[in-house]
Short mmCIF file of C-alpha atoms and ligand atoms in Angstrom, two decimals:
data_model
loop_
_atom_site.label_atom_id
_atom_site.label_comp_id
_atom_site.label_asym_id
_atom_site.label_seq_id
_atom_site.Cartn_x
_atom_site.Cartn_y
_atom_site.Cartn_z
CA MET A 1 -9.90 -4.57 -12.79
CA GLU A 2 -12.92 -4.94 -10.45
CA PHE A 3 -13.79 -7.02 -7.44
CA LEU A 4 -16.93 -8.76 -6.58
CA ALA A 5 -16.90 -8.96 -2.68
CA GLN A 6 -19.62 -11.50 -1.25
CA PRO A 7 -21.28 -11.85 2.20
CA GLY A 8 -20.92 -14.67 4.23
CA GLY A 9 -17.02 -14.63 4.79
CA SER A 10 -15.44 -15.61 8.10
CA LEU A 11 -11.87 -14.66 9.40
CA ARG A 12 -9.48 -17.34 10.85
CA GLY A 13 -6.00 -18.00 10.82
CA ARG A 14 -2.67 -16.36 10.91
CA VAL A 15 -1.16 -14.19 8.28
CA ARG A 16 1.80 -11.85 7.41
CA VAL A 17 0.96 -9.00 5.49
CA PRO A 18 3.32 -7.37 2.90
CA GLY A 19 6.21 -5.08 4.13
CA ASP A 20 5.57 -1.52 5.17
CA LYS A 21 5.27 1.00 2.37
CA SER A 22 6.91 3.90 3.92
CA ILE A 23 9.91 2.10 5.26
CA SER A 24 10.21 0.25 1.90
CA HIS A 25 10.60 3.47 -0.01
CA ARG A 26 13.10 5.00 2.48
CA SER A 27 15.27 1.84 2.39
CA ILE A 28 15.97 2.45 -1.42
CA MET A 29 16.26 6.07 -1.21
CA LEU A 30 18.95 5.98 1.70
CA GLY A 31 20.50 2.82 0.57
CA ALA A 32 20.94 4.43 -3.14
CA ILE A 33 22.95 7.69 -1.37
CA ALA A 34 24.91 5.64 1.23
CA ASP A 35 28.39 4.25 0.75
CA GLY A 36 28.49 0.61 0.47
CA VAL A 37 26.08 -2.21 -0.13
CA THR A 38 22.58 -2.01 1.71
CA THR A 39 20.49 -5.22 1.94
CA VAL A 40 16.88 -5.11 2.60
CA ASP A 41 14.50 -8.00 3.80
CA GLY A 42 10.64 -7.82 3.58
CA PHE A 43 10.63 -5.17 1.02
CA LEU A 44 7.12 -4.31 -0.23
CA GLU A 45 6.91 -5.57 -3.75
CA GLY A 46 4.05 -3.25 -4.52
CA GLU A 47 4.19 -0.74 -7.37
CA ASP A 48 4.63 2.31 -5.23
CA ALA A 49 8.04 0.92 -3.74
CA LEU A 50 8.97 -0.27 -6.94
CA SER A 51 8.39 3.25 -8.50
CA THR A 52 11.19 4.80 -6.22
CA LEU A 53 13.42 1.48 -6.99
CA LYS A 54 13.07 2.07 -10.61
CA ALA A 55 13.75 5.99 -10.17
CA PHE A 56 17.07 5.07 -8.78
CA GLN A 57 17.81 2.53 -11.13
CA ALA A 58 17.28 5.51 -13.83
CA MET A 59 19.84 7.42 -12.01
CA GLY A 60 22.64 4.92 -12.17
CA VAL A 61 22.15 2.87 -8.88
CA GLN A 62 22.52 -0.78 -9.33
CA ILE A 63 19.62 -2.45 -7.47
CA GLU A 64 19.18 -6.41 -7.35
CA GLY A 65 15.82 -7.64 -6.79
CA PRO A 66 13.18 -7.68 -5.24
CA GLU A 67 13.29 -11.34 -4.82
CA ASN A 68 11.08 -12.80 -2.07
CA GLY A 69 11.28 -9.43 -0.25
CA ARG A 70 15.17 -9.14 -0.36
CA VAL A 71 16.50 -6.17 -2.30
CA VAL A 72 20.40 -5.45 -2.57
CA ILE A 73 21.36 -1.83 -3.17
CA HIS A 74 24.84 -0.83 -4.54
CA GLY A 75 24.97 2.68 -2.74
CA VAL A 76 26.58 5.12 -5.11
CA GLY A 77 27.60 7.73 -1.98
CA ARG A 78 25.86 11.14 -1.51
CA ASP A 79 26.99 12.63 -4.91
CA GLY A 80 26.97 9.53 -6.94
CA LEU A 81 23.56 9.78 -8.61
CA GLN A 82 23.54 10.38 -12.45
CA ALA A 83 21.08 12.44 -14.42
CA PRO A 84 18.22 10.15 -15.69
CA LYS A 85 17.82 9.99 -19.35
CA GLY A 86 14.12 11.06 -19.28
CA GLU A 87 11.47 11.99 -16.91
CA LEU A 88 11.19 9.74 -13.72
CA TYR A 89 7.60 8.57 -13.81
CA VAL A 90 6.62 7.39 -10.21
CA GLY A 91 3.11 6.17 -10.81
CA ASN A 92 0.52 6.56 -7.99
CA SER A 93 3.15 7.21 -5.60
CA GLY A 94 3.07 10.66 -3.71
CA THR A 95 5.83 9.33 -1.11
CA SER A 96 8.16 8.73 -4.18
CA MET A 97 7.41 12.35 -5.70
CA ARG A 98 7.49 14.10 -2.48
CA LEU A 99 10.43 12.63 -0.80
CA LEU A 100 12.64 12.31 -3.77
CA ALA A 101 11.97 16.24 -4.47
CA GLY A 102 13.96 16.66 -1.21
CA LEU A 103 16.66 14.24 -2.04
CA LEU A 104 17.14 15.72 -5.65
CA ALA A 105 16.77 19.43 -5.06
CA GLY A 106 20.47 19.79 -4.20
CA GLN A 107 21.74 17.52 -7.32
CA ALA A 108 24.13 18.68 -10.05
CA PHE A 109 21.51 17.81 -12.68
CA ASP A 110 17.83 18.63 -13.64
CA VAL A 111 15.00 16.14 -13.00
CA THR A 112 11.32 16.16 -13.85
CA MET A 113 9.02 13.84 -12.09
CA THR A 114 5.41 12.74 -13.47
CA GLY A 115 2.86 10.37 -12.12
CA ASP A 116 -0.49 8.79 -13.02
CA VAL A 117 -4.00 10.47 -13.06
CA SER A 118 -4.55 10.31 -9.45
CA LEU A 119 -1.07 11.88 -8.37
CA SER A 120 -1.55 14.33 -11.09
CA LYS A 121 -3.96 15.77 -9.04
CA ARG A 122 -2.33 15.95 -5.75
CA PRO A 123 -0.92 19.28 -4.15
CA MET A 124 3.09 19.76 -4.50
CA GLU A 125 3.70 23.26 -3.46
CA ARG A 126 3.72 21.81 0.12
CA VAL A 127 7.25 20.66 -0.78
CA ALA A 128 8.11 23.20 -3.35
CA VAL A 129 7.55 26.10 -0.76
CA PRO A 130 10.32 25.01 1.83
CA LEU A 131 12.72 23.58 -0.96
CA ARG A 132 12.77 27.26 -2.70
CA GLU A 133 13.10 28.69 0.76
CA MET A 134 16.49 26.43 0.75
CA GLY A 135 17.52 27.90 -2.37
CA ALA A 136 16.07 25.00 -4.93
CA VAL A 137 14.74 25.90 -8.11
CA VAL A 138 11.37 23.86 -8.27
CA GLU A 139 8.67 24.30 -10.93
CA THR A 140 5.21 22.83 -10.56
CA GLY A 141 2.47 22.26 -12.96
CA GLU A 142 -0.76 24.07 -13.18
CA GLY A 143 -2.52 24.72 -9.75
CA GLY A 144 0.81 23.61 -8.13
CA ARG A 145 0.33 20.15 -9.10
CA PRO A 146 2.83 17.41 -11.09
CA PRO A 147 4.90 17.56 -12.94
CA LEU A 148 7.42 18.54 -10.65
CA THR A 149 10.88 19.80 -11.95
CA LEU A 150 13.99 20.35 -9.92
CA ARG A 151 16.83 22.68 -11.72
CA GLY A 152 20.22 21.23 -10.57
CA GLY A 153 23.34 23.05 -9.53
CA GLN A 154 21.78 25.19 -6.65
CA LYS A 155 23.63 25.64 -3.58
CA LEU A 156 21.04 24.95 -0.71
CA LYS A 157 21.05 26.21 2.76
CA GLY A 158 19.55 24.83 5.87
CA ILE A 159 16.46 26.44 7.10
CA ASP A 160 14.15 26.32 10.24
CA TYR A 161 10.68 25.33 8.70
CA VAL A 162 7.60 25.25 10.59
CA LEU A 163 5.28 22.96 8.82
CA PRO A 164 1.89 24.21 8.33
CA MET A 165 0.22 20.77 8.17
CA ALA A 166 1.11 17.23 9.82
CA SER A 167 2.88 15.63 7.14
CA ALA A 168 5.64 13.23 7.16
CA GLN A 169 6.37 13.41 3.56
CA VAL A 170 6.89 17.11 3.83
CA LYS A 171 9.19 16.80 6.99
CA SER A 172 11.13 13.96 5.21
CA CYS A 173 11.42 16.03 2.20
CA VAL A 174 12.92 18.91 4.07
CA LEU A 175 15.31 16.75 6.04
CA LEU A 176 16.48 14.84 2.93
CA ALA A 177 17.12 18.24 1.05
CA GLY A 178 19.12 19.04 4.47
CA ILE A 179 21.73 16.34 3.92
CA TYR A 180 22.73 18.77 0.83
CA ALA A 181 22.30 21.73 2.41
CA GLU A 182 25.00 23.97 3.97
CA GLY A 183 24.44 24.26 7.89
CA GLU A 184 21.36 23.09 9.86
CA THR A 185 18.03 21.98 8.72
CA ARG A 186 15.05 21.97 11.19
CA THR A 187 11.71 21.00 10.92
CA THR A 188 8.64 21.68 13.41
CA GLU A 189 5.60 19.58 13.06
CA PRO A 190 2.00 20.50 14.48
CA ALA A 191 1.55 17.01 15.57
CA PRO A 192 3.44 13.83 15.70
CA THR A 193 3.87 12.05 12.44
CA ARG A 194 5.65 9.01 11.27
CA ASP A 195 9.21 9.21 12.13
CA HIS A 196 10.58 6.46 9.82
CA SER A 197 13.12 8.86 7.91
CA GLU A 198 14.50 10.06 11.37
CA ARG A 199 14.80 6.54 12.62
CA MET A 200 16.44 5.24 9.37
CA LEU A 201 18.81 7.95 8.66
CA ARG A 202 20.13 7.20 12.32
CA GLY A 203 20.36 3.47 11.29
CA PHE A 204 22.57 4.60 8.23
CA GLY A 205 24.96 6.69 10.85
CA TYR A 206 23.49 10.08 10.08
CA ASP A 207 22.96 12.26 13.07
CA VAL A 208 19.49 13.43 13.47
CA ALA A 209 18.28 15.14 16.62
CA VAL A 210 14.72 14.96 17.71
CA ASP A 211 13.47 17.23 20.53
CA GLY A 212 9.79 16.85 20.88
CA ALA A 213 8.13 18.45 17.54
CA VAL A 214 11.69 19.37 16.30
CA ALA A 215 13.83 17.35 14.01
CA SER A 216 17.33 18.54 12.91
CA LEU A 217 20.28 17.44 11.13
CA SER A 218 23.50 19.19 9.65
CA GLY A 219 24.14 18.88 6.05
CA GLY A 220 27.34 17.53 4.42
CA GLY A 221 27.48 14.20 6.08
CA ARG A 222 27.78 10.71 4.77
CA LEU A 223 25.61 7.53 5.27
CA SER A 224 26.94 4.00 5.67
CA ALA A 225 25.31 1.03 4.20
CA GLN A 226 23.34 -1.25 6.54
CA HIS A 227 20.92 -4.10 6.64
CA ILE A 228 17.24 -3.38 6.91
CA ASP A 229 14.50 -5.58 7.97
CA VAL A 230 10.95 -4.20 7.02
CA PRO A 231 8.04 -5.00 9.18
CA ALA A 232 4.66 -5.85 7.83
CA ASP A 233 2.50 -2.72 7.10
CA ILE A 234 0.29 -1.95 9.78
CA SER A 235 -1.60 0.07 7.30
CA SER A 236 -2.07 -3.29 5.35
CA ALA A 237 -2.84 -5.13 8.68
CA ALA A 238 -5.48 -2.41 9.38
CA PHE A 239 -7.92 -3.99 6.97
CA PHE A 240 -7.87 -7.37 8.79
CA MET A 241 -8.10 -5.71 12.11
CA VAL A 242 -11.32 -4.14 11.04
CA ALA A 243 -12.46 -7.15 9.13
CA ALA A 244 -11.92 -9.48 12.25
CA SER A 245 -13.50 -6.97 14.68
CA ILE A 246 -16.88 -6.79 12.45
CA THR A 247 -17.06 -10.47 11.81
CA PRO A 248 -18.82 -12.79 14.44
CA ALA A 249 -16.36 -15.62 15.66
CA ALA A 250 -13.26 -14.19 13.80
CA ASP A 251 -10.12 -14.86 15.40
CA ILE A 252 -7.04 -14.00 13.67
CA THR A 253 -3.20 -13.17 14.30
CA LEU A 254 -1.38 -10.66 12.22
CA GLU A 255 2.45 -11.49 12.20
CA HIS A 256 5.33 -9.08 12.76
CA VAL A 257 3.51 -5.93 12.32
CA GLY A 258 5.52 -2.61 12.76
CA ILE A 259 4.06 -0.92 15.78
CA ASN A 260 5.82 2.25 15.41
CA PRO A 261 3.94 4.48 18.02
CA THR A 262 3.47 7.26 15.28
CA ARG A 263 1.47 4.55 13.47
CA ILE A 264 -0.79 2.93 15.73
CA GLY A 265 -3.91 5.23 15.71
CA VAL A 266 -5.77 2.48 14.08
CA ILE A 267 -5.22 0.35 17.31
CA ASN A 268 -5.90 2.98 19.67
CA ILE A 269 -9.38 4.02 17.68
CA LEU A 270 -10.41 0.39 17.40
CA ARG A 271 -9.75 -0.24 21.12
CA GLU A 272 -11.87 2.87 22.02
CA MET A 273 -14.67 1.39 19.57
CA GLY A 274 -14.54 -1.77 21.74
CA ALA A 275 -12.52 -3.95 19.67
CA ASN A 276 -10.80 -7.02 20.97
CA LEU A 277 -6.98 -6.36 19.82
CA GLU A 278 -3.99 -8.21 21.81
CA VAL A 279 -0.58 -6.79 21.03
CA LEU A 280 1.66 -9.77 21.54
CA ASN A 281 5.36 -10.77 21.44
CA GLU A 282 6.52 -7.04 21.31
CA ARG A 283 10.09 -6.98 19.87
CA GLU A 284 12.52 -4.44 18.13
CA VAL A 285 13.72 -5.24 14.61
CA GLY A 286 16.26 -2.99 12.99
CA GLY A 287 15.36 0.22 15.15
CA GLU A 288 11.56 -0.22 14.61
CA PRO A 289 9.07 -1.69 16.99
CA VAL A 290 7.27 -4.87 15.79
CA ALA A 291 4.53 -7.27 17.47
CA ASP A 292 2.13 -9.93 16.53
CA ILE A 293 -1.62 -8.68 16.74
CA ARG A 294 -4.47 -10.97 17.64
CA VAL A 295 -7.93 -9.75 16.79
CA GLN A 296 -11.10 -11.46 17.65
CA TYR A 297 -14.72 -10.19 16.99
CA ALA A 298 -16.30 -7.61 19.39
CA PRO A 299 -19.35 -5.45 18.99
CA LEU A 300 -18.37 -1.99 18.17
CA LYS A 301 -19.70 1.33 19.33
CA GLY A 302 -19.54 4.56 17.75
CA ILE A 303 -17.18 7.22 19.30
CA GLU A 304 -15.73 10.78 18.80
CA ILE A 305 -12.47 10.14 17.30
CA PRO A 306 -9.62 11.80 19.42
CA GLU A 307 -8.10 14.39 17.26
CA ASP A 308 -4.87 13.54 18.35
CA GLN A 309 -5.00 10.24 16.70
CA VAL A 310 -5.71 11.65 13.38
CA PRO A 311 -2.01 11.84 12.11
CA LEU A 312 -1.26 8.50 13.69
CA ALA A 313 -3.99 6.68 11.76
CA ILE A 314 -4.09 8.91 8.42
CA ASP A 315 -4.02 6.07 5.86
CA GLU A 316 -6.41 3.87 7.94
CA PHE A 317 -9.50 5.98 7.91
CA PRO A 318 -11.30 4.57 4.84
CA VAL A 319 -11.42 1.17 6.59
CA LEU A 320 -12.07 2.65 10.02
CA PHE A 321 -15.25 4.42 8.51
CA VAL A 322 -16.18 0.84 7.55
CA ALA A 323 -15.91 -0.17 11.31
CA ALA A 324 -18.09 3.00 12.17
CA ALA A 325 -20.90 1.86 9.70
CA CYS A 326 -20.90 -1.60 11.67
CA ALA A 327 -20.82 0.16 15.15
CA GLU A 328 -23.83 1.08 17.32
CA GLY A 329 -24.39 4.70 17.26
CA THR A 330 -22.71 7.55 15.61
CA THR A 331 -18.98 8.10 15.02
CA ILE A 332 -17.63 11.71 14.51
CA LEU A 333 -14.27 12.58 12.82
CA ARG A 334 -12.91 16.16 12.84
CA GLY A 335 -9.57 17.58 12.00
CA ALA A 336 -8.81 15.31 9.25
CA GLU A 337 -9.02 17.69 6.06
CA GLU A 338 -5.77 15.97 4.73
CA LEU A 339 -7.98 13.14 3.85
CA ARG A 340 -9.33 15.33 1.16
CA VAL A 341 -6.02 15.22 -0.74
CA LYS A 342 -4.93 11.66 -0.67
CA GLU A 343 -5.04 9.19 -3.52
CA SER A 344 -8.63 10.21 -3.68
CA ASP A 345 -10.88 12.84 -1.82
CA ARG A 346 -11.24 9.91 0.96
CA ILE A 347 -13.82 11.73 2.88
CA GLN A 348 -16.29 12.27 -0.17
CA VAL A 349 -15.71 8.87 -1.83
CA MET A 350 -16.13 7.03 1.49
CA ALA A 351 -19.36 9.02 2.09
CA ASP A 352 -20.66 8.38 -1.36
CA GLY A 353 -19.67 4.61 -1.19
CA LEU A 354 -21.11 4.15 2.19
CA ALA A 355 -24.28 5.95 1.24
CA THR A 356 -24.62 3.55 -1.72
CA LEU A 357 -24.75 0.96 0.83
CA GLY A 358 -27.52 2.56 2.75
CA ILE A 359 -25.44 3.95 5.63
CA LYS A 360 -25.78 7.41 6.76
CA ALA A 361 -22.62 9.16 6.15
CA GLU A 362 -22.67 13.00 6.16
CA PRO A 363 -19.35 14.57 4.99
CA THR A 364 -17.95 17.87 6.65
CA PRO A 365 -15.04 19.91 5.44
CA ASP A 366 -12.75 18.17 7.73
CA GLY A 367 -14.25 14.84 8.51
CA ILE A 368 -17.37 12.87 8.67
CA ILE A 369 -20.33 11.97 10.59
CA ILE A 370 -21.38 8.11 10.27
CA GLU A 371 -24.19 6.39 11.79
CA GLY A 372 -24.05 2.61 12.31
CA GLY A 373 -26.42 0.37 10.56
CA GLN A 374 -27.16 -2.50 8.30
CA MET A 375 -25.25 -2.42 4.93
CA GLY A 376 -26.69 -3.59 1.54
CA GLY A 377 -24.95 -4.13 -1.66
CA GLY A 378 -24.24 -1.98 -4.66
CA VAL A 379 -21.70 -0.84 -6.89
CA ILE A 380 -18.92 1.14 -5.79
CA ASP A 381 -16.49 3.64 -7.51
CA SER A 382 -13.07 3.34 -5.81
CA HIS A 383 -11.73 6.25 -7.91
CA HIS A 384 -8.54 4.30 -8.58
CA ASP A 385 -7.77 4.50 -4.80
CA HIS A 386 -6.14 1.10 -3.43
CA ARG A 387 -7.33 1.77 0.24
CA ILE A 388 -11.08 2.53 -0.91
CA ALA A 389 -11.21 -0.70 -2.64
CA MET A 390 -9.93 -2.67 0.01
CA SER A 391 -11.97 -1.22 2.68
CA PHE A 392 -15.39 -1.81 0.86
CA SER A 393 -14.14 -5.31 0.29
CA VAL A 394 -13.97 -5.65 3.99
CA ALA A 395 -17.42 -4.05 4.26
CA SER A 396 -18.84 -7.13 2.37
CA LEU A 397 -18.36 -9.10 5.60
CA ARG A 398 -21.50 -7.45 7.05
CA ALA A 399 -23.38 -6.47 4.08
CA ASN A 400 -26.42 -8.55 3.15
CA ALA A 401 -25.88 -8.42 -0.74
CA ASP A 402 -22.78 -8.33 -3.07
CA ILE A 403 -20.75 -5.27 -3.27
CA ARG A 404 -19.15 -4.73 -6.90
CA ILE A 405 -15.90 -2.43 -6.56
CA LEU A 406 -14.75 -0.79 -9.80
CA GLU A 407 -11.18 0.24 -10.80
CA CYS A 408 -9.28 -1.94 -8.41
CA ASP A 409 -5.98 -2.25 -10.21
CA ASN A 410 -4.17 0.15 -7.55
CA VAL A 411 -4.63 -2.20 -4.84
CA ALA A 412 -1.33 -3.67 -6.33
CA THR A 413 0.45 -0.22 -5.31
CA SER A 414 0.39 -1.02 -1.60
CA PHE A 415 -0.96 -4.65 -1.22
CA PRO A 416 -0.49 -6.87 -4.25
CA ASN A 417 -1.58 -10.06 -2.65
CA PHE A 418 -4.65 -8.64 -0.90
CA VAL A 419 -7.28 -11.01 -2.47
CA SER A 420 -5.41 -14.05 -2.03
CA LEU A 421 -4.58 -13.35 1.76
CA SER A 422 -8.23 -12.29 2.42
CA ASN A 423 -9.75 -15.30 0.68
CA GLY A 424 -7.11 -17.41 2.68
CA LEU A 425 -8.38 -16.19 5.99
CA GLY A 426 -12.02 -16.99 4.83
CA MET A 427 -13.21 -14.03 2.87
CA ASN A 428 -15.19 -14.07 -0.55
CA ILE A 429 -13.52 -11.78 -3.12
CA LYS A 430 -13.57 -12.63 -6.88
CA VAL A 431 -11.36 -10.71 -9.22
CA MET A 432 -13.15 -9.75 -12.38
CA GLU A 433 -10.92 -8.66 -15.14
CA ASN A 434 -12.24 -6.22 -17.60
CA VAL A 435 -11.70 -6.64 -21.25
C1 S3P B 1 3.74 8.90 4.22
C2 S3P B 1 3.09 9.92 4.88
C3 S3P B 1 1.74 10.30 4.74
C4 S3P B 1 0.86 8.97 4.40
C5 S3P B 1 1.56 8.08 3.22
C6 S3P B 1 2.73 7.98 3.34
C7 S3P B 1 5.21 8.49 4.23
O1 S3P B 1 1.41 11.21 3.79
O2 S3P B 1 -0.53 9.17 4.01
O3 S3P B 1 0.89 7.25 2.87
O4 S3P B 1 5.62 7.37 3.87
O5 S3P B 1 5.94 9.68 4.60
P1 S3P B 1 1.50 12.80 4.40
O6 S3P B 1 2.91 13.10 4.63
O7 S3P B 1 0.85 13.53 3.20
O8 S3P B 1 0.59 12.76 5.53
#
């Protein structure tokens, strides 16, 4: 599937983007191993979260939905999962593979997980290393990449793990394995990363202590079913935050967006660039802060992105680079080498795409330097990366010719109705089906 994004679009109106991907994954995982029936509203009906849902169905968990965002999970209890009949295929979803690795390391059965072309290139030793330290038997494929196999029947012990990189997936993997380990499991992170696992475990009645960079829990506890309200995904909302910021006369309101402090780097960075964002009607829903966000056009300026914001905006950089291309002056990003191991090498792929549109974008080992300027049109290879495809769709708002974007199928992994919501707000994106 390709997108043809045409200039001349506007942005006005109110919209609720789909549910948070990270929270949707975790709702299935924890609901499945809880005692009792967990209900979820606002679940992301995107392919990634569905990969997690199907994995648990394959392990004998009865799950109804999703239907209009509602999922009902009949928890099987901490030791109730059954061996799947074959390999677990988790598609494009790194979160599924890495978090499941932790949750499955202490089961009685063997499991092998596989993924699509993009996931098959991503590093898995980052979860295998701490799991082995806990006593798990973990095999990775060539170069430490998928497939990932966990040998069942191992006795796990708690560890004190200092993460070598800021990664919520690695932190969550270790904590989930810790539920099945003897004694205490502790993680220390080099910088704050999303804390949805810690929050949700507490919501399920599982004690997690957090003290600064350290999170810890004791093995052997049980989880009790709960109701989960999933807020709209700030990572999806980010496309419209940038879209409205760069489009003269734009005025939109994004409803019910999750504004967990570990996720709001995009708001902080855009504000520093001069964007006009108002956070309205702040409230708390099921342990997560939520707000409506009004965004109006404002001229942006280039900045040096503060390094402490990097983990808090890690998924939003592709679209922030588009904001930088529309800003006056130079934007410099450092300390973001993790972007090179996402669904694509997001530093290189964005630098190449922006260069195609006539923007000076110089990749560096751990970041990028972008000079704002006038964007033209061109053909962009998204490398099957959903966030690259959506970012260049947003770029069309300020380009002076059409942008054709290749390989857009994976937009459905995180934001299945992206095109219809975008066009509803006034953008011009056409979907071209390849035959
Ligand atoms: C996620 C953590 C982040 C993020 C990903 C979702 C999660 O990955 O990029 O989209 O749900 O825990 P890393 O842990 O690799 O930074």
